[in-house]
Short mmCIF file of C-alpha atoms (C1' of nucleotides) and ligand atoms in Angstrom, two decimals:
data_model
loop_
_atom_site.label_atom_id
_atom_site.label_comp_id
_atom_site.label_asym_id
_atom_site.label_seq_id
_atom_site.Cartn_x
_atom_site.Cartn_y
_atom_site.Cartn_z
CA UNK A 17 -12.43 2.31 4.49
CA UNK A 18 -11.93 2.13 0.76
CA UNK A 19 -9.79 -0.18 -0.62
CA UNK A 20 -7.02 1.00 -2.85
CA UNK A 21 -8.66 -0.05 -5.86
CA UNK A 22 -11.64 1.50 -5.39
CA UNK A 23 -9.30 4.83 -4.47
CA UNK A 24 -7.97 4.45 -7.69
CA UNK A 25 -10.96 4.21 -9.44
CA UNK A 26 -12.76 7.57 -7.21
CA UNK A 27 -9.03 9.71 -8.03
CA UNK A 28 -9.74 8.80 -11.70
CA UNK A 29 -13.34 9.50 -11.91
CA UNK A 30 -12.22 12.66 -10.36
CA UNK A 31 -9.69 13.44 -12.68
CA UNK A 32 -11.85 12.95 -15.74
CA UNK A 33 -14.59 15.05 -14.17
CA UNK A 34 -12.21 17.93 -13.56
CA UNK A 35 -11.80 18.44 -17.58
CA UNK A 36 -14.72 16.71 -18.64
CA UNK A 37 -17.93 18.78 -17.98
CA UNK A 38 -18.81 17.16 -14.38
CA UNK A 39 -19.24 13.57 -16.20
CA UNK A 40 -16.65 10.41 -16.70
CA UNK A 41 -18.05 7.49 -19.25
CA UNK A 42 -16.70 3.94 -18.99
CA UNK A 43 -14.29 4.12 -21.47
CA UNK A 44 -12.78 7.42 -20.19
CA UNK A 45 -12.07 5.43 -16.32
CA UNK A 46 -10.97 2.00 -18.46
CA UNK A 47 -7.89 4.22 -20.00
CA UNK A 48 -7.28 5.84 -17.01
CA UNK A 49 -6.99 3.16 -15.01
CA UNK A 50 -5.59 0.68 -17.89
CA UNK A 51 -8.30 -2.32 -17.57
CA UNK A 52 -11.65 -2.84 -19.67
CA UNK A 53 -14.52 -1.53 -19.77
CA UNK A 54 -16.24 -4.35 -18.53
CA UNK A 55 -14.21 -4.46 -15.29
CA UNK A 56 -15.08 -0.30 -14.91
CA UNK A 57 -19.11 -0.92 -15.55
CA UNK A 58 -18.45 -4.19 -13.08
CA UNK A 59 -16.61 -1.60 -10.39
CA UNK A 60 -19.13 1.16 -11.59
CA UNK A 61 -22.19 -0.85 -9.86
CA UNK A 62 -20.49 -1.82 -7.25
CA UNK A 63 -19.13 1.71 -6.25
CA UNK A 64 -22.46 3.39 -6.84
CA UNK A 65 -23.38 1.46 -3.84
CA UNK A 66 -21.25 2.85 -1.75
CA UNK A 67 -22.69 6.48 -2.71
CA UNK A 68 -19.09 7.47 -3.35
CA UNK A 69 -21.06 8.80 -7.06
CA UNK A 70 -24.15 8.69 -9.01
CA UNK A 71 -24.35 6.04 -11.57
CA UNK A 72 -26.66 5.65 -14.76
CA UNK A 73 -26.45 3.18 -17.44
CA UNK A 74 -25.21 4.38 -20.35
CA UNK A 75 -25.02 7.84 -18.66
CA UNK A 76 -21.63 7.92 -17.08
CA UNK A 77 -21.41 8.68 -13.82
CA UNK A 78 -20.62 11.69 -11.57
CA UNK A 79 -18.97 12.07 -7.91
CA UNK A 80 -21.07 12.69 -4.52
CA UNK A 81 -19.70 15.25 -2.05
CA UNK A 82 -18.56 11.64 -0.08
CA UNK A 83 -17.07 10.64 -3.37
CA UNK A 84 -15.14 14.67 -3.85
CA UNK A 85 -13.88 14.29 -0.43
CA UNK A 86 -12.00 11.08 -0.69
CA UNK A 87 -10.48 12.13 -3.87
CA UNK A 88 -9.41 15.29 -2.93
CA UNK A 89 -8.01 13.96 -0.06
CA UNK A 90 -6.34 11.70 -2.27
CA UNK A 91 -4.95 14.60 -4.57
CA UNK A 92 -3.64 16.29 -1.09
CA UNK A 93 -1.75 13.56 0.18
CA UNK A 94 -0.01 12.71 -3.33
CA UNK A 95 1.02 15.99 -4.02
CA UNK A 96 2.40 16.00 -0.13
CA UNK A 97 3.98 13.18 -0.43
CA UNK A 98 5.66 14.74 -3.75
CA UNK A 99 6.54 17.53 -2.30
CA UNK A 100 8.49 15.21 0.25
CA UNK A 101 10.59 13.53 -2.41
CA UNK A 102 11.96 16.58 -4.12
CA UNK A 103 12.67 18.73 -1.33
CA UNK A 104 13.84 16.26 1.32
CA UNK A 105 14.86 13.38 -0.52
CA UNK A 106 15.96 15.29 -3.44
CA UNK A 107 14.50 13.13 -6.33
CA UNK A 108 13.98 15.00 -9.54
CA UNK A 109 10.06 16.46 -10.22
CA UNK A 110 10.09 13.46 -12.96
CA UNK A 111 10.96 10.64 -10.58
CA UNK A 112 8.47 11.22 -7.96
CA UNK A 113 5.13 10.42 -9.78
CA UNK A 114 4.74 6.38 -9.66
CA UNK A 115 6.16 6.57 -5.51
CA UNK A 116 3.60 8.97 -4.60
CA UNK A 117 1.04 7.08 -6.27
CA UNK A 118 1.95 4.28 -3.62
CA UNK A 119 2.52 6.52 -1.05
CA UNK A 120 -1.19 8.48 -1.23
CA UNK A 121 -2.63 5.35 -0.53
CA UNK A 122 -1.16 5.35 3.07
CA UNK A 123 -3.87 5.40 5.62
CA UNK A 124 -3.11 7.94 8.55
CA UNK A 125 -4.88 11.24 9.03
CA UNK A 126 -1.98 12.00 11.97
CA UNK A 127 0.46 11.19 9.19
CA UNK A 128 -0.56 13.69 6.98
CA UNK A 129 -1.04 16.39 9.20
CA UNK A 130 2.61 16.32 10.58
CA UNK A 131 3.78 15.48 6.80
CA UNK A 132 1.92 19.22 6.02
CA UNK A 133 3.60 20.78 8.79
CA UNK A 134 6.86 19.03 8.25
CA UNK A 135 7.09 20.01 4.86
CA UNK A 136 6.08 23.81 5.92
CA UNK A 137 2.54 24.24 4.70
CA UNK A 138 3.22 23.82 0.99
CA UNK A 139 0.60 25.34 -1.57
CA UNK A 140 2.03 23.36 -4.81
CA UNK A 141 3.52 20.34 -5.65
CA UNK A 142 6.72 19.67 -7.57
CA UNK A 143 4.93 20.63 -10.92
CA UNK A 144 3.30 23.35 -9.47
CA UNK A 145 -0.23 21.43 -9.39
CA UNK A 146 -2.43 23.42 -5.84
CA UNK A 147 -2.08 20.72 -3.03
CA UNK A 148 -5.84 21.00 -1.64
CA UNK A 149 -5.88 21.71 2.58
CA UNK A 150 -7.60 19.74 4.90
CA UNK A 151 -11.08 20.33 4.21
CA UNK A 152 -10.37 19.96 0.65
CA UNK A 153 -9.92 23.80 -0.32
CA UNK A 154 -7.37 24.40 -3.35
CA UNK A 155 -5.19 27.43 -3.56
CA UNK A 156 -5.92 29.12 -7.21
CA UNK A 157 -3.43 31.08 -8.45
CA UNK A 158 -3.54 33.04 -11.69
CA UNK A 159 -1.55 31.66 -14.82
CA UNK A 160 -1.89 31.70 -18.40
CA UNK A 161 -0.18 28.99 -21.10
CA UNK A 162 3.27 30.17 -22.74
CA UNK A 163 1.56 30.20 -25.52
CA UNK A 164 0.08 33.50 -24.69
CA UNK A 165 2.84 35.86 -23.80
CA UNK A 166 3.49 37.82 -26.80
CA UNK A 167 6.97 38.70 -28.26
CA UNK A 168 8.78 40.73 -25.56
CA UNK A 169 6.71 39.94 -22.76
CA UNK A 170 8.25 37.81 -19.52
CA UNK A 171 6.88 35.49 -17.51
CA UNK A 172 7.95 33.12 -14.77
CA UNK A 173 7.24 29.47 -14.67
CA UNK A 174 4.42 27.97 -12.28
CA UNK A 175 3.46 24.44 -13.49
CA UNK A 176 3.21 22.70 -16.18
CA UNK A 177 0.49 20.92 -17.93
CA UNK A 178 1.30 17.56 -18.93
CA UNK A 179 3.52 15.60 -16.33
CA UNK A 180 5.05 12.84 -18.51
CA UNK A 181 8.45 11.83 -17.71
CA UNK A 182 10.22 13.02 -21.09
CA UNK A 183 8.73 15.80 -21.36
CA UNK A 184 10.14 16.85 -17.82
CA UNK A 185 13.25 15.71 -18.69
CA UNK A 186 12.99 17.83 -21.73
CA UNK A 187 12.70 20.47 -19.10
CA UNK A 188 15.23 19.40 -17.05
CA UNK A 189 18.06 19.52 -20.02
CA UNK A 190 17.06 22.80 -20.79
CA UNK A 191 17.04 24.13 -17.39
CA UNK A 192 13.54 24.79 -17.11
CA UNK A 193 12.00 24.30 -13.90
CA UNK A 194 9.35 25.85 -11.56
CA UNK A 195 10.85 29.45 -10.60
CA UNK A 196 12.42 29.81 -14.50
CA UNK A 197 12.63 33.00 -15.99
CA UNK A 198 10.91 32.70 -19.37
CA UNK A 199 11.00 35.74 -22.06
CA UNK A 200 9.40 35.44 -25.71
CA UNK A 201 12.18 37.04 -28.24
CA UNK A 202 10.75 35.84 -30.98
CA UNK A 203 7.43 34.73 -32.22
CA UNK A 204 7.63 32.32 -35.31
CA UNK A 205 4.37 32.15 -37.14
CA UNK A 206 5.18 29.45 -39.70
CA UNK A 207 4.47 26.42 -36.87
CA UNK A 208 3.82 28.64 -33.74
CA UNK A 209 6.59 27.67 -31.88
CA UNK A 210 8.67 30.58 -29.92
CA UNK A 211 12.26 31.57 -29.64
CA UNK A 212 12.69 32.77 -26.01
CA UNK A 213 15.41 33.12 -23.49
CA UNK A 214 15.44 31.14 -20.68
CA UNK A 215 16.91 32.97 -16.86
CA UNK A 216 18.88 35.37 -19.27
CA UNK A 217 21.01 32.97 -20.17
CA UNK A 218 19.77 30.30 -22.80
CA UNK A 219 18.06 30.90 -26.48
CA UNK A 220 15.91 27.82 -27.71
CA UNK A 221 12.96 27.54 -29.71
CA UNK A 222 10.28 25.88 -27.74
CA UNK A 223 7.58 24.11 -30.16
CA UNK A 224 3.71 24.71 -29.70
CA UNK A 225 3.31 21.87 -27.88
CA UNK A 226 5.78 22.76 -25.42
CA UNK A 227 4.55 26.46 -24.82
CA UNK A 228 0.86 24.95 -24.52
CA UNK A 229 2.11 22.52 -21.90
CA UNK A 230 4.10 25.39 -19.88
CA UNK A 231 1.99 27.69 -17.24
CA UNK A 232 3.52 30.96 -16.57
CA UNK A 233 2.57 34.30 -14.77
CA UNK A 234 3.32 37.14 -16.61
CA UNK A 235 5.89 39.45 -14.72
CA UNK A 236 6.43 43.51 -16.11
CA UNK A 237 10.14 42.74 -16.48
CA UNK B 30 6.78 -8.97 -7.01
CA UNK B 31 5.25 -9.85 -4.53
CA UNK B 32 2.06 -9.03 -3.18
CA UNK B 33 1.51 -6.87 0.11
CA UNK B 34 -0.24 -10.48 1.38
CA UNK B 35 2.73 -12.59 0.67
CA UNK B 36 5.12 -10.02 2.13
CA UNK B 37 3.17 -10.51 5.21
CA UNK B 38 3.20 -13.77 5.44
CA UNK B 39 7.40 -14.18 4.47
CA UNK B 40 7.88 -11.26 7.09
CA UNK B 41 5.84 -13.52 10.08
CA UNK B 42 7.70 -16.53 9.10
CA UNK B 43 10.94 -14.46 9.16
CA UNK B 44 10.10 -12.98 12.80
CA UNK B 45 8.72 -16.48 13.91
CA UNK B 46 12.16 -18.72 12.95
CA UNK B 47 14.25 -15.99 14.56
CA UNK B 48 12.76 -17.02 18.12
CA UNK B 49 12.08 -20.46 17.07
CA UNK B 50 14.81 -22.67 16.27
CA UNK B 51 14.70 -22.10 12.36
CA UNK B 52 11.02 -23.25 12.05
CA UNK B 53 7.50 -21.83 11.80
CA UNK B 54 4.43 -23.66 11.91
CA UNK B 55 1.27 -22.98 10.82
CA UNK B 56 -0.69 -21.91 13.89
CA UNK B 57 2.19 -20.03 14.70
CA UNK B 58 1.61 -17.55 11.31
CA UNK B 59 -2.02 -17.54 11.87
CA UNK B 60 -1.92 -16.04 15.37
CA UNK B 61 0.83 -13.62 13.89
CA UNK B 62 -1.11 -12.49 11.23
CA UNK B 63 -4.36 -13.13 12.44
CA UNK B 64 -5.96 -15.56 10.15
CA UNK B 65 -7.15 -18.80 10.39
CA UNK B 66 -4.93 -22.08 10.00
CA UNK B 67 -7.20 -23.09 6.99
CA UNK B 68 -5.65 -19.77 5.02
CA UNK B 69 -2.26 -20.43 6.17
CA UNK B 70 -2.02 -24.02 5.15
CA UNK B 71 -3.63 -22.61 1.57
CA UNK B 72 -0.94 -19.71 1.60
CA UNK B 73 2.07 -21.89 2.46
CA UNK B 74 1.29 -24.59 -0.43
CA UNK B 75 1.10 -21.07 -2.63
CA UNK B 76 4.06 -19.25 -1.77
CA UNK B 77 6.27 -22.27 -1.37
CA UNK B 78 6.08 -22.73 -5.11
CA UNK B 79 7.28 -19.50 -5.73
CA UNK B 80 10.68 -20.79 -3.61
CA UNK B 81 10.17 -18.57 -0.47
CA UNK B 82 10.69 -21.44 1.50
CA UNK B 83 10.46 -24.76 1.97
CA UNK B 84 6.93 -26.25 3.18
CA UNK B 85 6.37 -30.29 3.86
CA UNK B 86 3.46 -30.74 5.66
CA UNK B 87 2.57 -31.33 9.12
CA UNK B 88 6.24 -30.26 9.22
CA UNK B 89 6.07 -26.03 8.96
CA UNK B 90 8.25 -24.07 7.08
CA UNK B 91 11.44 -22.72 6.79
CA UNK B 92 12.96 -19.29 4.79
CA UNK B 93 14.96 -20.12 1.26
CA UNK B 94 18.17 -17.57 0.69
CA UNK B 95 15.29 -15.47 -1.47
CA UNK B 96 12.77 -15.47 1.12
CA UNK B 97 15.32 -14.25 3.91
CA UNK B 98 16.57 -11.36 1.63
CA UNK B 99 12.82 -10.72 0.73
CA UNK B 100 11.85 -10.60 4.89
CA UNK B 101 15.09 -8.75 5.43
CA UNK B 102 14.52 -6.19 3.12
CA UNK B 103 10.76 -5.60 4.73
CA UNK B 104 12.67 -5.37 8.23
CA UNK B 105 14.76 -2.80 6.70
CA UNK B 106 12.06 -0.69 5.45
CA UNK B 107 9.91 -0.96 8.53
CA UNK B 108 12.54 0.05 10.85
CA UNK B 109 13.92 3.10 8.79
CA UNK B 110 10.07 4.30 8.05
CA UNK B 111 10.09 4.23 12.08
CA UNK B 112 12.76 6.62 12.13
CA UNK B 113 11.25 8.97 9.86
CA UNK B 114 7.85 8.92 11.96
CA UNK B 115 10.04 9.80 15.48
CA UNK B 116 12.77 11.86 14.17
CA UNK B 117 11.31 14.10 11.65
CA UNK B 118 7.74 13.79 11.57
CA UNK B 119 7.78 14.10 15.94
CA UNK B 120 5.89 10.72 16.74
CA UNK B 121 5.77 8.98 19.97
CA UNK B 122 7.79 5.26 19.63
CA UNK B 123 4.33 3.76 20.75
CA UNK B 124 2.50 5.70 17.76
CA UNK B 125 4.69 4.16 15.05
CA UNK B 126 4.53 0.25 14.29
CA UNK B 127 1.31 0.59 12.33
CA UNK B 128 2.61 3.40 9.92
CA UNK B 129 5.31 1.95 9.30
CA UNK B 130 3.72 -1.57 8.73
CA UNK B 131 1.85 0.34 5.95
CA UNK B 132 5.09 2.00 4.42
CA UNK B 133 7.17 -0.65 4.79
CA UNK B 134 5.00 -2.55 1.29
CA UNK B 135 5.74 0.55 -0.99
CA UNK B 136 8.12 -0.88 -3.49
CA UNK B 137 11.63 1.46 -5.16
CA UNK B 138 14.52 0.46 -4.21
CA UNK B 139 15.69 4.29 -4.50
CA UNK B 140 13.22 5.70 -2.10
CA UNK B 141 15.00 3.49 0.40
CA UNK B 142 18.62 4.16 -0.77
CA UNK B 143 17.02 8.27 -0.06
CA UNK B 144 15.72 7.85 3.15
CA UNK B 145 18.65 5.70 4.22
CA UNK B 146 20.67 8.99 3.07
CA UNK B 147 18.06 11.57 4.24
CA UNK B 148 17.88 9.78 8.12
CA UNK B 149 21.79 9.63 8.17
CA UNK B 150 22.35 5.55 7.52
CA UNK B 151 20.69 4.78 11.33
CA UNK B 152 21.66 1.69 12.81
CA UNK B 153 19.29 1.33 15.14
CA UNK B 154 15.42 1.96 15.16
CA UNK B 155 13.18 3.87 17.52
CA UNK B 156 12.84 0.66 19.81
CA UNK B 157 16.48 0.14 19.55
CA UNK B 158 16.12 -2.86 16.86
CA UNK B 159 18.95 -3.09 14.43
CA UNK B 160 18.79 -2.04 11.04
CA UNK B 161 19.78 -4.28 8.42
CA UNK B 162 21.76 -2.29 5.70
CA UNK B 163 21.06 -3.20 1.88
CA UNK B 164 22.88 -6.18 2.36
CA UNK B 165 20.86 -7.53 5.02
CA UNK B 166 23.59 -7.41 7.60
CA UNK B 167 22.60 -6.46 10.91
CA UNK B 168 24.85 -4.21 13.20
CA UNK B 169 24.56 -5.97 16.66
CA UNK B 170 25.47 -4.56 19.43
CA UNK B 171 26.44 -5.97 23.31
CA UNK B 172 23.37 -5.64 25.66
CA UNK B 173 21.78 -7.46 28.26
CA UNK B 174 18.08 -7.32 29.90
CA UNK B 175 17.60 -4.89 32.89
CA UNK B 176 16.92 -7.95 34.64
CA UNK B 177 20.80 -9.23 35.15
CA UNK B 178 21.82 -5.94 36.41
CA UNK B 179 23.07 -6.20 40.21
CA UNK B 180 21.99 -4.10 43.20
CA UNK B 181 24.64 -1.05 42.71
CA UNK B 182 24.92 -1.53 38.53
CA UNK B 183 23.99 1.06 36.18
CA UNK B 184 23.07 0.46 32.31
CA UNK B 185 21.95 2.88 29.11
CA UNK B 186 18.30 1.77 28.04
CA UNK B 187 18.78 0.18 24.07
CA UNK B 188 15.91 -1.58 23.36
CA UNK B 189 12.92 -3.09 24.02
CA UNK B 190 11.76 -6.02 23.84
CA UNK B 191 7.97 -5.82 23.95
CA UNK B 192 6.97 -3.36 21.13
CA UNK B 193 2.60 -2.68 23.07
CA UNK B 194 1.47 0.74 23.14
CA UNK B 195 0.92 -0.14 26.65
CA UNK B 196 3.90 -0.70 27.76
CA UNK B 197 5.84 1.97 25.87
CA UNK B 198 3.24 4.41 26.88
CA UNK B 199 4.05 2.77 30.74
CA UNK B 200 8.25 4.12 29.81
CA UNK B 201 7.04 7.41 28.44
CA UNK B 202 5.72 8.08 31.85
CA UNK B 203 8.42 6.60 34.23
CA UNK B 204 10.28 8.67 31.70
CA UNK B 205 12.32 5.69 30.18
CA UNK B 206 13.56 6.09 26.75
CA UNK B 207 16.41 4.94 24.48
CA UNK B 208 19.60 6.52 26.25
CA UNK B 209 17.89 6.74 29.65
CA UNK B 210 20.43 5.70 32.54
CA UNK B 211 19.41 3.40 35.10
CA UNK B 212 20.86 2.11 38.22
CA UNK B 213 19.41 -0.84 40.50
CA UNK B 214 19.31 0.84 43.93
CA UNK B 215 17.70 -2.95 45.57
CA UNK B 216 16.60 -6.11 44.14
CA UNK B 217 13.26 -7.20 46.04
CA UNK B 218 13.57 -10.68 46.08
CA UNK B 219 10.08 -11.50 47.02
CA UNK B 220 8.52 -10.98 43.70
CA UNK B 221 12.00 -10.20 41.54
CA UNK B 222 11.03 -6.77 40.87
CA UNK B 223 13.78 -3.76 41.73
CA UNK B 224 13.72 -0.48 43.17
CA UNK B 225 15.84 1.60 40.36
CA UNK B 226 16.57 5.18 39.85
CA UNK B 227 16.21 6.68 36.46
CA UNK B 228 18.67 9.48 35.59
CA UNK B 229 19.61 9.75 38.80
CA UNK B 230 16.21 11.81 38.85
CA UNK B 231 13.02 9.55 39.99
CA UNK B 232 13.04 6.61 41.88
CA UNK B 233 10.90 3.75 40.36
CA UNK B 234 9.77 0.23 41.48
CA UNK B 235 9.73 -2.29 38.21
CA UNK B 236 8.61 -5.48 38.39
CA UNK B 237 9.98 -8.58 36.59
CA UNK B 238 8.08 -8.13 33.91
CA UNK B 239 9.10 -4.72 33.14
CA UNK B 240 12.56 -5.29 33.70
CA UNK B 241 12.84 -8.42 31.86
CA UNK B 242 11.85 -6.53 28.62
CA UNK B 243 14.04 -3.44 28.74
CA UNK B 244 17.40 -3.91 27.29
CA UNK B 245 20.35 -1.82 28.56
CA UNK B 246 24.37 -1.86 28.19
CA UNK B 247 26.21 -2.60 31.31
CA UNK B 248 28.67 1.09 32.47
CA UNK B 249 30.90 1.38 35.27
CA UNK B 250 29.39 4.35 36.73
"C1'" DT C 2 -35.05 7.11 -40.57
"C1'" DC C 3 -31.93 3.51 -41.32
"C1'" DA C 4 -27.50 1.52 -41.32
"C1'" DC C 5 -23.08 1.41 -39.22
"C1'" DA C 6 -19.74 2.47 -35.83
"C1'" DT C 7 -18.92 3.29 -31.13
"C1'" DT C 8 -19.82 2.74 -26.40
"C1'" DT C 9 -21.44 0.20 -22.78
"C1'" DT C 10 -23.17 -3.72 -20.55
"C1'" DT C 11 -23.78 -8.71 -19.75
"C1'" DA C 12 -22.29 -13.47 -19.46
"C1'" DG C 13 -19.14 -16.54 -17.98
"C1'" DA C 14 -14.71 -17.58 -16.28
"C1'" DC C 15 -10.41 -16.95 -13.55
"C1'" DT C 16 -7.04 -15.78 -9.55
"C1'" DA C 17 -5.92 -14.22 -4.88
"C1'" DA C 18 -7.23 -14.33 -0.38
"C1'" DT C 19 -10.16 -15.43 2.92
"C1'" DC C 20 -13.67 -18.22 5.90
"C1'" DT C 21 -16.18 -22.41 8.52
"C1'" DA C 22 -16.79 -27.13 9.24
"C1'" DA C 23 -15.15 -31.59 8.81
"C1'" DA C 24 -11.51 -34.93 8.21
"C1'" DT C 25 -6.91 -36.29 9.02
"C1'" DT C 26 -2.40 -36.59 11.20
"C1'" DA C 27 0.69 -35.89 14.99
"C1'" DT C 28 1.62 -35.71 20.00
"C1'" DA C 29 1.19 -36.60 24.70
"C1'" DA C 30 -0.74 -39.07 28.55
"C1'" DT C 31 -2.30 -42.81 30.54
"C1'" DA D 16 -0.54 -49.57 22.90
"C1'" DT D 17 -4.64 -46.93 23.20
"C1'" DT D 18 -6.89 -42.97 23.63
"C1'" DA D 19 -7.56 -38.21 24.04
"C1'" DT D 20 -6.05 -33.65 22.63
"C1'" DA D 21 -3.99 -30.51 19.69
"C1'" DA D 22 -2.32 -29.18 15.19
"C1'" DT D 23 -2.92 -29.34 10.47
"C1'" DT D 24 -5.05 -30.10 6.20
"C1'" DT D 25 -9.02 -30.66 3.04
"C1'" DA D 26 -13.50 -29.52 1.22
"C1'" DG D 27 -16.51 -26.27 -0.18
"C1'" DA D 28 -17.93 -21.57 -0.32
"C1'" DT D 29 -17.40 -16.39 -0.60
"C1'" DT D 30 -15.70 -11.72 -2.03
"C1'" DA D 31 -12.86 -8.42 -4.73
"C1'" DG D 32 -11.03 -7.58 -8.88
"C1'" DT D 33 -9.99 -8.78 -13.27
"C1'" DC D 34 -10.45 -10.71 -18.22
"C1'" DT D 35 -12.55 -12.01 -23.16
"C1'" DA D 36 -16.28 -12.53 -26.15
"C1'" DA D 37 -20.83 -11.55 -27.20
"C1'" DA D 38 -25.04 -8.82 -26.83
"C1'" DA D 39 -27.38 -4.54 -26.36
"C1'" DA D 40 -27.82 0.38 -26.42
"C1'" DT D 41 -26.53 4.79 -28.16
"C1'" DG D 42 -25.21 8.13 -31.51
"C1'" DT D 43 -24.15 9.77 -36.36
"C1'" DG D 44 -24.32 10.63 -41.13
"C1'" DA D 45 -26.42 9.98 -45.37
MN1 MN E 313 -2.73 5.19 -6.53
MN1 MN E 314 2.37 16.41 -9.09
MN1 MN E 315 2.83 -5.04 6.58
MN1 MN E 316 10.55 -0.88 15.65
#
DNA sequence: TCACATTTTTAGACTAATCTAAATTATAAT
DNA sequence: ATTATAATTTAGATTAGTCTAAAAATGTGA
């Protein structure tokens, strides 16, 4: 059994591999995880070892299947245990991050299983990130940025792209959450941000870096 | 904070004092946490600067106000977790401890207050222990062991007090569980053990041993 | 291609938690 | 009171995980 360091250090790799053309470099895992580099090439080595990934000097190193099944196992049971918060426990999408990350560490395959079914199967996770099934399999669904929906076009909200706390409770204050009704009224080419109406109800100007960070699918309405 | 290691150790101290009379020595923890007496000794010098409890040696240990709050608090975790595994997630009572010894280290205060909520403030958990509430105040309750109940006297099963796998898997199938009625049809002096019915259903012999470790509440039925 | 900046690794040290073997202290039994 | 036994502590070592400072490798831009 892995330790949870060495969990931590196989989600992260993951993580960084997931954007980062199949490869994560020392520096990228040292951020990630917040230590030094030195402690990451230290764990590096001694990882290798354990064939969770392939390790080169210099090179970076990339994940074995051994090494994509532990950390999509990992993924699954976070976003579970996510799931768990808001909808039982009620916490808000914002609060549940830092528990979870305690909570996927949790060593019980029984556990999980009734979790799943206790929980009702669920595809996505609070922020609308695809919670992987048992053998690892993601549900995709399709979405595009807000960015992209041009002026009159709808679209409802499905996830959202960075998960830092105040920019969720950015969200939060202006009642967008997973299920929102989004519609661009107005594109403003000056800085790129868009006026839209939010559920019908609410006008605001959302800046590019909101839109970029808000997934939608488009809806003919 | 402290560590998952040191909560260990302040929760085995706290369980050990409870039985005996305020003090725990250090062969004692080892056994209950399955170390050696060299890492206890080590531990205890450790953690009784950080004023968990008072250590002189040769002379064992005994809880400070903080380390008591500290044990209590684990007890309260463990015990609510417990309820969570039985009454939502569908667990056996024998298929709990170790989950729950697990869950019981994950640290937010408001995932507790939640649960607390989300169970419906239990007092009691699946083995019919008391549940300390945020204070630390335990809810007891009257009860006495199976044991002192006369040929003709009927009590309501409340507890255990042997927590095996064995023997709670032994209850499942005499089909003893918390709220289960029994009545002593004949006490056998020879070897202490009684002839009992259970829910006026199945008749069952259970010898000392058994008896001795089931707790019930006396009725006049 | 050479110099400079960046990235990565190595060297050496530290803390937490553990172990075995040996020494010490306490306790119980003659 | 002496001796044997049991409990406890000390000594010395190990492993996981971390750090800082220094050295080495890599990559880039003129
Ligand atoms: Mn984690
Ligand atoms: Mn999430
Ligand atoms: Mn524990
Ligand atoms: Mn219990």
């Amino acid at each position: 059994m892995a330790t949870e360091t060495e969990e931590n250090y196989i989600k992260a790799i993951f993580k960084i591999t997931e954007k980062n053309q199949g490869t994560a470099n020392t520096n990228a895992v040292a951020q990630h995880l917040n230590t030094s580099p030195a402690s990451v090439t230290d764990m590096l080595k001694r990882l290798s070892e354990k064939e969770y990934f392939h390790y080169e000097k210099y090179k970076g190193v990339y994940l074995t299947t051994k090494g994509i099944k532990l950390a999509t196992n990992l993924v699954r049971k976070h976003r579970l245990w996510e799931v768990f918060l808001v909808d039982k426990l009620k916490f808000q999408w914002d609060e549940v991050h830092d528990i979870a990350e305690q909570l996927e560490h949790v060593d019980s395959d029984e556990l999980i299983t009734r979790l799943d079914t206790f929980l009702g199967n669920p595809k996505y996770d609070p922020h609308g990130d695809p919670i992987p099934n048992a053998d690892g399999k993601f549900t995709l669904r399709s979405q595009t940025s807000l960015m992209n929906l041009q002026k009159g076009e709808t679209g409802i909200v499905v996830g959202v792209r960075n998960h830092d706390t105040p920019f969720l409770q950015y969200l939060n204050k202006i009642c967008v959450n997973l299920g929102t009704k989004i519609s661009v009224v107005n594109n403003i080419d000056f800085d790129h941000s868009k006026e839209v109406s939010i559920d019908d109800e609410n006008r605001v100007i959302l800046s590019q870096k909101a839109c970029v960070n808000i997934y939608v699918k488009k809806t003919n309405d």
